[in-house]
């Protein structure tokens, strides 16, 4: 843990400070008295929050604009970067040319995990909801927690929980992109899924799965891993003396759910554990896919010492995270707009099936923005099948993030794999007018790119049209 009031105000500069993981670490070091600055290419709400706390943020990568504490010749300067910012960024090039070491975000987060009992949540999908729910359960308990998660927790209006200096625990969302999670030192782990992803990094599905084996091997002595029943995790991967538990719906699982029921728009389920059954638990986010995530979070909470009396009210009070099944009702009798971050084909399919279960008689229109050319290429057929589970599909152009276009990989090519009766491709800026041509009870806005900035505009347009 950094000193609370360092005698010399050390400086730390985050390249990509607006990223959900970077911003959490920036806030952490602001609290501990550091001079914090950063760069991002666009202003975001999280940037406004950091500036209000004292961070100095640039939105132009011109090194001439750097405040004095972040000049290359400044003493006690640390530079952190995220791989999402390309190495030809002018600030990265500036520090490189002046010999200033640049540390990956994962390395900095790894230092934090070594100071606490780190409860790390990894997986190809489901990790943000699972880690945020686990953090919420822990924060409402006698154990307390600090947390760094990959989404804005609606219960706290933050992507982190800090300042609980009495707690030994930290919840960390462990990102497998660029093998970042190999920098962590886990006390215990949850593995939500090992379905192949990031093949631009790993090359093959086998290499992707092997990375999770390496991650499991990082457990501290006496640690444990809670793995979803289909996740490819082997006891052979565990260090000696560590334990493996399984969770899911089958009777072979150590922690399993059943008896999911809906009472109006409330969801209840039973959870079977090695020590008994927790009956009629209410989940604050009433969607089936989150029952699986809740099972993992509750299993971890029980294993570290939370009681049923602590878990039950906190679970019912859980509001979810921003852009994970975040619902807005348009008027009294108008449509429901669901903001959903899903971007992996398995996650897309499960999310849409859960939405269909919650609204079985409703007409569902989906707006989906594919994320990354490489992911779209690698899982084109899987995406086509997943998207075809709804009535109406509107595709936006692919969000490139860090990538250059790949010949032949377009939203139009993906649309050919979609079998829904009504389908089209439109630019995001045309969404409001396009939606006037569609009739729907539920509108799902899905994707991990800049579609999130269009959602408020769509909601305002729908309200204006009544």
Tab-separated table of C-alpha atoms in Angstrom:
chain	number	residue	atom	x	y	z
A	1	UNK	CA	0.000	0.000	0.000
A	2	UNK	CA	1.438	3.462	-0.826
A	3	UNK	CA	2.068	5.884	2.011
A	4	UNK	CA	-1.090	7.879	2.780
A	5	UNK	CA	0.776	11.216	2.882
A	6	UNK	CA	4.123	10.910	1.108
A	7	UNK	CA	6.643	13.570	2.079
A	8	UNK	CA	7.387	14.203	-1.590
A	9	UNK	CA	4.380	14.359	-3.925
A	10	UNK	CA	5.320	11.704	-6.443
A	11	UNK	CA	3.796	11.919	-9.907
A	12	UNK	CA	2.111	9.208	-11.929
A	13	UNK	CA	0.873	9.621	-15.507
A	14	UNK	CA	-1.693	7.253	-17.071
A	15	UNK	CA	-1.738	6.942	-20.869
A	16	UNK	CA	-5.317	5.833	-21.495
A	17	UNK	CA	-6.606	7.167	-18.183
A	18	UNK	CA	-10.243	7.046	-19.326
A	19	UNK	CA	-10.230	3.257	-19.529
A	20	UNK	CA	-12.307	1.573	-16.879
A	21	UNK	CA	-9.331	-0.223	-15.325
A	22	UNK	CA	-6.919	2.687	-15.624
A	23	UNK	CA	-9.312	5.176	-14.066
A	24	UNK	CA	-9.755	2.981	-10.988
A	25	UNK	CA	-6.013	2.870	-10.412
A	26	UNK	CA	-5.761	6.627	-10.998
A	27	UNK	CA	-8.323	7.228	-8.267
A	28	UNK	CA	-6.452	4.838	-5.966
A	29	UNK	CA	-3.235	6.851	-6.299
A	30	UNK	CA	-5.052	10.179	-6.001
A	31	UNK	CA	-6.287	9.049	-2.611
A	32	UNK	CA	-2.766	8.169	-1.546
A	33	UNK	CA	-1.463	11.659	-2.246
A	34	UNK	CA	0.166	11.283	-5.653
A	35	UNK	CA	0.148	13.961	-8.328
A	36	UNK	CA	-1.911	12.202	-11.003
A	37	UNK	CA	-2.215	13.051	-14.670
A	38	UNK	CA	-3.193	11.265	-17.813
A	39	UNK	CA	-4.185	11.250	-21.449
A	40	UNK	CA	-7.187	9.914	-23.329
A	41	UNK	CA	-8.463	10.634	-26.810
A	42	UNK	CA	-11.988	11.539	-25.681
A	43	UNK	CA	-13.603	13.012	-22.583
A	44	UNK	CA	-15.775	10.586	-20.620
A	45	UNK	CA	-17.805	10.840	-17.402
A	46	UNK	CA	-15.057	8.972	-15.574
A	47	UNK	CA	-12.593	11.631	-16.759
A	48	UNK	CA	-14.762	14.359	-15.260
A	49	UNK	CA	-14.809	12.442	-11.971
A	50	UNK	CA	-11.013	12.160	-11.912
A	51	UNK	CA	-10.540	15.843	-12.748
A	52	UNK	CA	-12.865	16.756	-9.892
A	53	UNK	CA	-10.594	14.711	-7.609
A	54	UNK	CA	-7.504	16.583	-8.833
A	55	UNK	CA	-6.218	14.671	-11.865
A	56	UNK	CA	-4.725	16.686	-14.736
A	57	UNK	CA	-5.957	15.141	-18.003
A	58	UNK	CA	-5.002	15.849	-21.630
A	59	UNK	CA	-7.216	15.039	-24.610
A	60	UNK	CA	-4.475	15.715	-27.152
A	61	UNK	CA	-1.334	13.528	-27.254
A	62	UNK	CA	0.942	16.515	-27.934
A	63	UNK	CA	3.885	16.281	-25.438
A	64	UNK	CA	4.183	20.099	-25.448
A	65	UNK	CA	0.911	20.217	-23.489
A	66	UNK	CA	2.226	18.122	-20.579
A	67	UNK	CA	2.123	19.904	-17.210
A	68	UNK	CA	5.530	20.228	-15.531
A	69	UNK	CA	5.149	17.298	-13.062
A	70	UNK	CA	4.827	14.945	-16.038
A	71	UNK	CA	7.778	16.143	-18.123
A	72	UNK	CA	10.248	13.409	-19.013
A	73	UNK	CA	12.942	14.974	-16.809
A	74	UNK	CA	10.680	15.176	-13.735
A	75	UNK	CA	11.826	13.320	-10.650
A	76	UNK	CA	9.686	10.594	-9.083
A	77	UNK	CA	7.638	10.164	-12.271
A	78	UNK	CA	5.976	6.855	-13.127
A	79	UNK	CA	4.282	6.322	-16.499
A	80	UNK	CA	1.527	3.712	-16.835
A	81	UNK	CA	-0.003	2.641	-20.139
A	82	UNK	CA	-2.706	0.337	-21.369
A	83	UNK	CA	-2.157	-1.831	-24.481
A	84	UNK	CA	-5.345	-0.266	-25.859
A	85	UNK	CA	-3.221	2.827	-26.613
A	86	UNK	CA	-1.021	2.081	-29.615
A	87	UNK	CA	2.740	2.452	-29.217
A	88	UNK	CA	2.852	5.140	-31.940
A	89	UNK	CA	0.878	7.471	-29.664
A	90	UNK	CA	2.939	10.669	-29.403
A	91	UNK	CA	3.089	10.610	-25.604
A	92	UNK	CA	4.258	7.015	-25.545
A	93	UNK	CA	6.871	7.900	-28.166
A	94	UNK	CA	7.960	10.971	-26.149
A	95	UNK	CA	8.595	9.019	-22.988
A	96	UNK	CA	10.270	6.205	-24.921
A	97	UNK	CA	12.654	8.630	-26.660
A	98	UNK	CA	13.607	10.165	-23.326
A	99	UNK	CA	14.255	6.828	-21.670
A	100	UNK	CA	11.352	6.999	-19.224
A	101	UNK	CA	10.203	3.453	-18.362
A	102	UNK	CA	6.549	2.724	-19.159
A	103	UNK	CA	4.749	0.173	-17.008
A	104	UNK	CA	1.683	-1.776	-18.095
A	105	UNK	CA	-1.489	-1.267	-16.094
A	106	UNK	CA	-1.462	-4.976	-15.252
A	107	UNK	CA	1.938	-4.684	-13.575
A	108	UNK	CA	0.721	-1.857	-11.356
A	109	UNK	CA	-2.429	-3.787	-10.469
A	110	UNK	CA	-0.234	-6.776	-9.709
A	111	UNK	CA	1.595	-4.744	-7.077
A	112	UNK	CA	-1.739	-3.975	-5.427
A	113	UNK	CA	-2.752	-7.660	-5.358
A	114	UNK	CA	0.457	-8.572	-3.550
A	115	UNK	CA	-0.502	-6.267	-0.667
A	116	UNK	CA	-3.922	-7.846	-0.069
A	117	UNK	CA	-5.777	-11.137	-0.207
A	118	UNK	CA	-6.738	-10.777	-3.851
A	119	UNK	CA	-9.999	-12.391	-4.985
A	120	UNK	CA	-9.510	-12.432	-8.763
A	121	UNK	CA	-12.332	-12.983	-11.259
A	122	UNK	CA	-11.325	-14.083	-14.767
A	123	UNK	CA	-13.099	-15.469	-17.825
A	124	UNK	CA	-14.009	-14.776	-21.429
A	125	UNK	CA	-17.322	-13.273	-20.300
A	126	UNK	CA	-19.289	-12.683	-17.093
A	127	UNK	CA	-16.345	-11.397	-15.089
A	128	UNK	CA	-17.521	-7.794	-14.668
A	129	UNK	CA	-20.923	-8.741	-13.258
A	130	UNK	CA	-19.414	-11.479	-11.081
A	131	UNK	CA	-16.631	-9.285	-9.693
A	132	UNK	CA	-18.947	-6.330	-9.038
A	133	UNK	CA	-21.475	-8.556	-7.261
A	134	UNK	CA	-18.730	-10.174	-5.178
A	135	UNK	CA	-17.402	-6.723	-4.273
A	136	UNK	CA	-20.915	-5.638	-3.247
A	137	UNK	CA	-21.439	-8.706	-1.056
A	138	UNK	CA	-18.062	-8.197	0.601
A	139	UNK	CA	-18.592	-4.470	1.164
A	140	UNK	CA	-21.881	-5.183	2.960
A	141	UNK	CA	-20.240	-7.762	5.259
A	142	UNK	CA	-18.088	-7.749	8.373
A	143	UNK	CA	-14.977	-8.448	6.244
A	144	UNK	CA	-15.161	-5.324	4.068
A	145	UNK	CA	-13.270	-5.009	0.771
A	146	UNK	CA	-11.412	-2.852	-1.706
A	147	UNK	CA	-12.191	-3.513	-5.374
A	148	UNK	CA	-11.140	-2.794	-8.964
A	149	UNK	CA	-13.772	-3.928	-11.469
A	150	UNK	CA	-14.372	-3.397	-15.177
A	151	UNK	CA	-17.668	-1.547	-14.953
A	152	UNK	CA	-19.418	1.274	-13.148
A	153	UNK	CA	-21.172	-0.301	-10.142
A	154	UNK	CA	-24.615	1.263	-9.917
A	155	UNK	CA	-24.831	0.785	-6.152
A	156	UNK	CA	-21.779	3.032	-5.718
A	157	UNK	CA	-21.602	5.057	-8.964
A	158	UNK	CA	-17.983	3.950	-9.245
A	159	UNK	CA	-15.791	1.323	-10.874
A	160	UNK	CA	-13.869	0.807	-7.678
A	161	UNK	CA	-14.330	0.470	-3.940
A	162	UNK	CA	-11.426	1.963	-2.044
A	163	UNK	CA	-10.417	3.326	1.306
A	164	UNK	CA	-11.422	0.326	3.425
A	165	UNK	CA	-8.083	0.213	5.205
A	166	UNK	CA	-9.418	-2.278	7.755
A	167	UNK	CA	-10.004	-4.992	5.140
A	168	UNK	CA	-7.462	-7.587	4.060
A	169	UNK	CA	-9.355	-8.272	0.838
A	170	UNK	CA	-9.349	-6.794	-2.648
A	171	UNK	CA	-11.627	-7.934	-5.483
A	172	UNK	CA	-9.955	-7.661	-8.886
A	173	UNK	CA	-11.387	-8.213	-12.337
A	174	UNK	CA	-8.601	-10.187	-14.009
A	175	UNK	CA	-8.297	-9.372	-17.719
A	176	UNK	CA	-6.899	-12.094	-19.984
A	177	UNK	CA	-6.241	-9.700	-22.882
A	178	UNK	CA	-2.500	-9.488	-23.580
A	179	UNK	CA	-2.045	-12.056	-20.754
A	180	UNK	CA	-2.492	-9.224	-18.257
A	181	UNK	CA	-3.854	-11.539	-15.561
A	182	UNK	CA	-0.516	-13.324	-15.375
A	183	UNK	CA	0.794	-10.265	-13.503
A	184	UNK	CA	-1.526	-10.862	-10.542
A	185	UNK	CA	-0.966	-12.762	-7.295
A	186	UNK	CA	-4.346	-14.344	-6.456
A	187	UNK	CA	-5.402	-15.481	-3.015
A	188	UNK	CA	-8.456	-17.114	-4.636
A	189	UNK	CA	-9.953	-17.146	-8.132
A	190	UNK	CA	-13.223	-17.422	-10.014
A	191	UNK	CA	-13.074	-18.657	-13.632
A	192	UNK	CA	-16.381	-17.798	-15.345
A	193	UNK	CA	-15.671	-19.194	-18.829
A	194	UNK	CA	-12.812	-20.276	-21.060
A	195	UNK	CA	-14.538	-19.960	-24.448
A	196	UNK	CA	-11.942	-18.818	-26.960
A	197	UNK	CA	-11.416	-15.083	-27.430
A	198	UNK	CA	-8.586	-12.657	-28.244
A	199	UNK	CA	-7.205	-14.982	-30.898
A	200	UNK	CA	-5.290	-11.989	-32.260
A	201	UNK	CA	-3.178	-12.359	-29.102
A	202	UNK	CA	-3.251	-16.119	-28.452
A	203	UNK	CA	-3.408	-17.506	-31.973
A	204	UNK	CA	-5.399	-20.649	-31.141
A	205	UNK	CA	-8.173	-21.691	-28.783
A	206	UNK	CA	-5.768	-24.145	-27.135
A	207	UNK	CA	-3.280	-21.377	-26.309
A	208	UNK	CA	-6.121	-19.267	-24.908
A	209	UNK	CA	-7.213	-22.088	-22.588
A	210	UNK	CA	-3.596	-22.752	-21.588
A	211	UNK	CA	-3.336	-19.147	-20.374
A	212	UNK	CA	-6.024	-19.881	-17.786
A	213	UNK	CA	-4.007	-22.893	-16.628
A	214	UNK	CA	-1.069	-20.555	-16.081
A	215	UNK	CA	-3.312	-18.142	-14.190
A	216	UNK	CA	-4.563	-20.899	-11.886
A	217	UNK	CA	-0.937	-21.848	-11.231
A	218	UNK	CA	-0.320	-18.402	-9.728
A	219	UNK	CA	-2.484	-19.114	-6.660
A	220	UNK	CA	-0.899	-18.491	-3.303
A	221	UNK	CA	-0.292	-21.528	-1.065
A	222	UNK	CA	-3.584	-22.726	0.394
A	223	UNK	CA	-5.645	-20.846	-2.193
A	224	UNK	CA	-8.592	-22.078	-4.209
A	225	UNK	CA	-10.339	-21.632	-7.545
A	226	UNK	CA	-14.080	-21.695	-8.240
A	227	UNK	CA	-14.601	-22.651	-11.892
A	228	UNK	CA	-17.787	-22.771	-13.954
A	229	UNK	CA	-18.633	-26.372	-14.729
A	230	UNK	CA	-17.782	-26.107	-18.451
A	231	UNK	CA	-14.595	-24.055	-17.943
A	232	UNK	CA	-11.473	-25.919	-19.017
A	233	UNK	CA	-9.626	-25.854	-15.728
A	234	UNK	CA	-7.808	-28.930	-14.427
A	235	UNK	CA	-6.758	-29.893	-10.910
A	236	UNK	CA	-3.345	-30.551	-12.453
A	237	UNK	CA	-2.999	-26.786	-13.010
A	238	UNK	CA	-3.313	-26.014	-9.297
A	239	UNK	CA	-0.303	-25.562	-7.020
A	240	UNK	CA	0.049	-28.241	-4.373
A	241	UNK	CA	-2.403	-27.803	-1.503
A	242	UNK	CA	-4.843	-25.609	-3.461
A	243	UNK	CA	-8.495	-26.590	-4.025
A	244	UNK	CA	-10.841	-26.622	-7.024
A	245	UNK	CA	-14.609	-26.134	-6.734
A	246	UNK	CA	-17.166	-26.237	-9.552
A	247	UNK	CA	-20.309	-24.145	-9.909
A	248	UNK	CA	-23.271	-24.282	-12.274
A	249	UNK	CA	-26.620	-26.021	-12.663
A	250	UNK	CA	-25.679	-29.713	-12.696
A	251	UNK	CA	-25.775	-31.937	-9.627
A	252	UNK	CA	-22.048	-32.644	-9.952
A	253	UNK	CA	-21.262	-29.028	-8.977
A	254	UNK	CA	-20.122	-28.103	-5.476
A	255	UNK	CA	-22.252	-24.946	-5.729
A	256	UNK	CA	-25.344	-25.206	-7.907
A	257	UNK	CA	-28.512	-23.239	-8.510
A	258	UNK	CA	-32.032	-24.429	-9.277
A	259	UNK	CA	-35.709	-23.501	-8.865
A	260	UNK	CA	-35.470	-20.147	-10.682
A	261	UNK	CA	-38.822	-18.390	-10.390
A	262	UNK	CA	-40.180	-15.007	-11.422
A	263	UNK	CA	-42.642	-13.044	-9.303
A	264	UNK	CA	-43.670	-10.149	-11.541
A	265	UNK	CA	-40.277	-8.584	-12.376
A	266	UNK	CA	-38.429	-10.129	-9.405
A	267	UNK	CA	-36.224	-13.235	-9.697
A	268	UNK	CA	-35.655	-15.880	-6.999
A	269	UNK	CA	-33.561	-19.057	-6.931
A	270	UNK	CA	-32.182	-21.720	-4.582
A	271	UNK	CA	-28.456	-22.271	-4.073
A	272	UNK	CA	-27.090	-25.668	-3.022
A	273	UNK	CA	-23.745	-25.650	-1.195
A	274	UNK	CA	-21.641	-28.360	0.495
A	275	UNK	CA	-23.102	-27.142	3.810
A	276	UNK	CA	-26.783	-26.854	2.922
A	277	UNK	CA	-29.273	-24.957	0.781
A	278	UNK	CA	-29.914	-21.212	0.667
A	279	UNK	CA	-33.545	-21.085	-0.411
A	280	UNK	CA	-35.530	-18.419	-2.238
A	281	UNK	CA	-32.669	-15.971	-2.702
A	282	UNK	CA	-33.679	-12.782	-4.483
A	283	UNK	CA	-31.324	-11.420	-7.144
A	284	UNK	CA	-31.533	-7.665	-7.613
A	285	UNK	CA	-30.828	-7.923	-11.356
A	286	UNK	CA	-33.653	-10.229	-12.520
A	287	UNK	CA	-32.122	-11.973	-15.512
A	288	UNK	CA	-31.276	-15.675	-15.744
A	289	UNK	CA	-27.704	-15.237	-16.966
A	290	UNK	CA	-26.898	-13.422	-13.730
A	291	UNK	CA	-27.981	-16.396	-11.605
A	292	UNK	CA	-24.872	-18.214	-12.810
A	293	UNK	CA	-22.708	-15.189	-11.985
A	294	UNK	CA	-24.380	-14.876	-8.579
A	295	UNK	CA	-23.681	-18.540	-7.834
A	296	UNK	CA	-19.952	-17.936	-8.323
A	297	UNK	CA	-19.933	-14.737	-6.252
A	298	UNK	CA	-21.880	-16.325	-3.388
A	299	UNK	CA	-19.622	-19.384	-3.413
A	300	UNK	CA	-16.560	-17.156	-3.032
A	301	UNK	CA	-18.262	-15.077	-0.342
A	302	UNK	CA	-19.152	-18.168	1.684
A	303	UNK	CA	-15.674	-19.661	1.339
A	304	UNK	CA	-13.971	-16.528	2.706
A	305	UNK	CA	-16.364	-16.320	5.660
A	306	UNK	CA	-19.534	-14.360	4.857
A	307	UNK	CA	-22.776	-15.537	6.432
A	308	UNK	CA	-26.150	-16.161	4.813
A	309	UNK	CA	-27.548	-13.312	6.913
A	310	UNK	CA	-25.043	-10.949	5.273
A	311	UNK	CA	-25.413	-12.329	1.746
A	312	UNK	CA	-29.220	-12.455	1.449
A	313	UNK	CA	-30.064	-8.713	1.789
A	314	UNK	CA	-26.974	-7.604	-0.173
A	315	UNK	CA	-27.888	-9.899	-3.082
A	316	UNK	CA	-31.413	-8.471	-3.265
A	317	UNK	CA	-30.010	-4.939	-3.103
A	318	UNK	CA	-27.529	-5.468	-5.961
A	319	UNK	CA	-28.325	-3.071	-8.831
A	320	UNK	CA	-25.766	-4.289	-11.338
A	321	UNK	CA	-23.200	-2.390	-13.371
A	322	UNK	CA	-23.494	0.249	-16.058
A	323	UNK	CA	-24.072	-1.296	-19.494
A	324	UNK	CA	-24.795	-4.768	-18.084
A	325	UNK	CA	-28.526	-5.303	-18.613
A	326	UNK	CA	-29.240	-1.680	-17.628
A	327	UNK	CA	-32.935	-1.005	-18.259
A	328	UNK	CA	-34.791	2.231	-19.045
A	329	UNK	CA	-38.582	2.383	-19.453
A	330	UNK	CA	-39.843	4.918	-21.995
A	331	UNK	CA	-42.942	6.422	-20.384
A	332	UNK	CA	-45.569	4.406	-18.537
A	333	UNK	CA	-46.525	2.007	-21.317
A	334	UNK	CA	-43.655	2.534	-23.723
A	335	UNK	CA	-40.849	0.169	-24.727
A	336	UNK	CA	-37.994	-0.952	-22.500
A	337	UNK	CA	-34.467	-0.040	-23.617
A	338	UNK	CA	-31.769	-2.450	-22.423
A	339	UNK	CA	-28.139	-1.314	-22.477
A	340	UNK	CA	-25.940	-4.431	-22.700
A	341	UNK	CA	-22.135	-4.629	-23.037
A	342	UNK	CA	-21.997	-8.211	-24.403
A	343	UNK	CA	-19.522	-8.599	-27.272
A	344	UNK	CA	-18.409	-12.268	-27.240
A	345	UNK	CA	-20.695	-14.628	-29.192
A	346	UNK	CA	-21.337	-16.909	-26.225
A	347	UNK	CA	-22.175	-13.945	-24.045
A	348	UNK	CA	-24.398	-12.426	-26.755
A	349	UNK	CA	-26.359	-15.665	-27.094
A	350	UNK	CA	-26.864	-16.100	-23.337
A	351	UNK	CA	-27.861	-12.474	-22.868
A	352	UNK	CA	-30.429	-12.556	-25.667
A	353	UNK	CA	-31.903	-15.858	-24.477
A	354	UNK	CA	-32.195	-14.428	-20.951
A	355	UNK	CA	-33.925	-11.321	-22.302
A	356	UNK	CA	-36.288	-13.503	-24.325
A	357	UNK	CA	-37.135	-15.477	-21.171
A	358	UNK	CA	-37.843	-12.290	-19.232
A	359	UNK	CA	-40.020	-10.903	-22.049
A	360	UNK	CA	-41.456	-14.072	-23.665
A	361	UNK	CA	-44.360	-12.412	-25.501
A	362	UNK	CA	-42.654	-9.178	-26.475
A	363	UNK	CA	-41.203	-8.095	-29.799
A	364	UNK	CA	-37.449	-7.592	-29.427
A	365	UNK	CA	-35.288	-5.396	-31.665
A	366	UNK	CA	-31.506	-5.643	-31.319
A	367	UNK	CA	-28.951	-3.014	-32.269
A	368	UNK	CA	-25.515	-4.663	-32.208
A	369	UNK	CA	-22.121	-3.092	-32.795
A	370	UNK	CA	-19.450	-5.753	-33.469
A	371	UNK	CA	-16.212	-5.126	-31.542
A	372	UNK	CA	-12.892	-5.696	-33.347
A	373	UNK	CA	-12.347	-6.913	-36.891
A	374	UNK	CA	-10.378	-9.919	-35.654
A	375	UNK	CA	-13.092	-11.068	-33.225
A	376	UNK	CA	-15.744	-10.673	-35.945
A	377	UNK	CA	-13.595	-12.687	-38.359
A	378	UNK	CA	-12.777	-15.441	-35.869
A	379	UNK	CA	-16.386	-15.957	-34.713
A	380	UNK	CA	-18.444	-14.857	-37.732
A	381	UNK	CA	-20.640	-17.975	-37.802
A	382	UNK	CA	-21.145	-18.003	-34.016
A	383	UNK	CA	-22.179	-14.350	-34.038
A	384	UNK	CA	-24.643	-15.014	-36.838
A	385	UNK	CA	-26.363	-17.782	-34.868
A	386	UNK	CA	-26.418	-15.765	-31.625
A	387	UNK	CA	-27.892	-12.649	-33.228
A	388	UNK	CA	-30.589	-14.641	-35.018
A	389	UNK	CA	-32.435	-15.360	-31.747
A	390	UNK	CA	-34.353	-12.047	-31.896
A	391	UNK	CA	-37.013	-10.679	-34.251
A	392	UNK	CA	-35.225	-7.631	-35.600
A	393	UNK	CA	-31.454	-7.120	-36.036
A	394	UNK	CA	-29.807	-3.779	-36.800
A	395	UNK	CA	-26.035	-3.936	-37.171
A	396	UNK	CA	-23.747	-0.942	-36.803
A	397	UNK	CA	-20.345	-0.858	-38.523
A	398	UNK	CA	-17.581	-2.739	-36.715
A	399	UNK	CA	-15.885	-0.808	-33.895
A	400	UNK	CA	-12.143	-1.127	-34.651
A	401	UNK	CA	-10.663	-0.166	-31.243
A	402	UNK	CA	-6.932	-0.833	-31.662
A	403	UNK	CA	-7.177	-2.602	-35.042
A	404	UNK	CA	-6.877	-1.780	-38.727
A	405	UNK	CA	-9.612	-3.049	-41.116
A	406	UNK	CA	-9.397	-6.622	-42.408
A	407	UNK	CA	-10.397	-7.200	-46.021
A	408	UNK	CA	-13.853	-8.726	-46.339
A	409	UNK	CA	-14.658	-8.457	-42.618
A	410	UNK	CA	-17.606	-6.075	-42.356
A	411	UNK	CA	-20.985	-5.819	-40.702
A	412	UNK	CA	-22.514	-6.493	-44.110
A	413	UNK	CA	-20.671	-9.830	-44.227
A	414	UNK	CA	-21.923	-10.639	-40.727
A	415	UNK	CA	-25.470	-9.705	-41.712
A	416	UNK	CA	-25.433	-12.472	-44.333
A	417	UNK	CA	-25.111	-15.000	-41.472
A	418	UNK	CA	-28.129	-13.581	-39.603
A	419	UNK	CA	-31.411	-15.408	-40.261
A	420	UNK	CA	-33.816	-13.053	-38.467
A	421	UNK	CA	-36.672	-11.969	-40.774
A	422	UNK	CA	-35.866	-8.264	-40.429
A	423	UNK	CA	-32.250	-7.130	-40.613
A	424	UNK	CA	-30.138	-4.232	-41.857
A	425	UNK	CA	-26.850	-2.331	-41.417
A	426	UNK	CA	-26.937	1.374	-40.553
A	427	UNK	CA	-24.394	3.883	-39.196
A	428	UNK	CA	-24.871	4.768	-35.546
A	429	UNK	CA	-25.774	8.373	-36.311
A	430	UNK	CA	-28.774	7.142	-38.321
A	431	UNK	CA	-30.219	5.017	-35.526
A	432	UNK	CA	-32.964	7.393	-34.324
A	433	UNK	CA	-34.509	7.706	-37.778
A	434	UNK	CA	-33.998	3.988	-38.529
A	435	UNK	CA	-35.786	2.950	-35.346
A	436	UNK	CA	-38.895	4.800	-36.491
A	437	UNK	CA	-39.230	2.086	-39.141
A	438	UNK	CA	-39.331	-0.679	-36.532
A	439	UNK	CA	-42.010	-1.807	-34.085
A	440	UNK	CA	-40.727	-3.181	-30.784
A	441	UNK	CA	-41.562	-3.683	-27.119
A	442	UNK	CA	-37.941	-4.195	-26.098
A	443	UNK	CA	-34.943	-2.456	-27.670
A	444	UNK	CA	-31.538	-3.984	-26.894
A	445	UNK	CA	-28.492	-1.781	-27.524
A	446	UNK	CA	-25.503	-4.130	-27.414
A	447	UNK	CA	-21.749	-3.876	-27.902
A	448	UNK	CA	-18.459	-2.822	-26.318
A	449	UNK	CA	-17.567	0.094	-28.596
A	450	UNK	CA	-18.835	3.658	-28.904
A	451	UNK	CA	-22.463	2.549	-29.160
A	452	UNK	CA	-22.730	3.566	-25.504
A	453	UNK	CA	-22.595	7.242	-26.521
A	454	UNK	CA	-25.593	6.788	-28.842
A	455	UNK	CA	-27.851	5.212	-26.217
A	456	UNK	CA	-28.783	8.493	-24.440
A	457	UNK	CA	-29.613	10.004	-27.846
A	458	UNK	CA	-31.861	7.071	-28.738
A	459	UNK	CA	-33.637	7.229	-25.377
A	460	UNK	CA	-34.199	10.984	-25.763
A	461	UNK	CA	-35.536	10.446	-29.294
A	462	UNK	CA	-37.957	7.733	-28.172
A	463	UNK	CA	-39.228	9.930	-25.335
A	464	UNK	CA	-39.704	12.839	-27.688
A	465	UNK	CA	-41.703	10.673	-30.072
A	466	UNK	CA	-43.819	9.370	-27.195
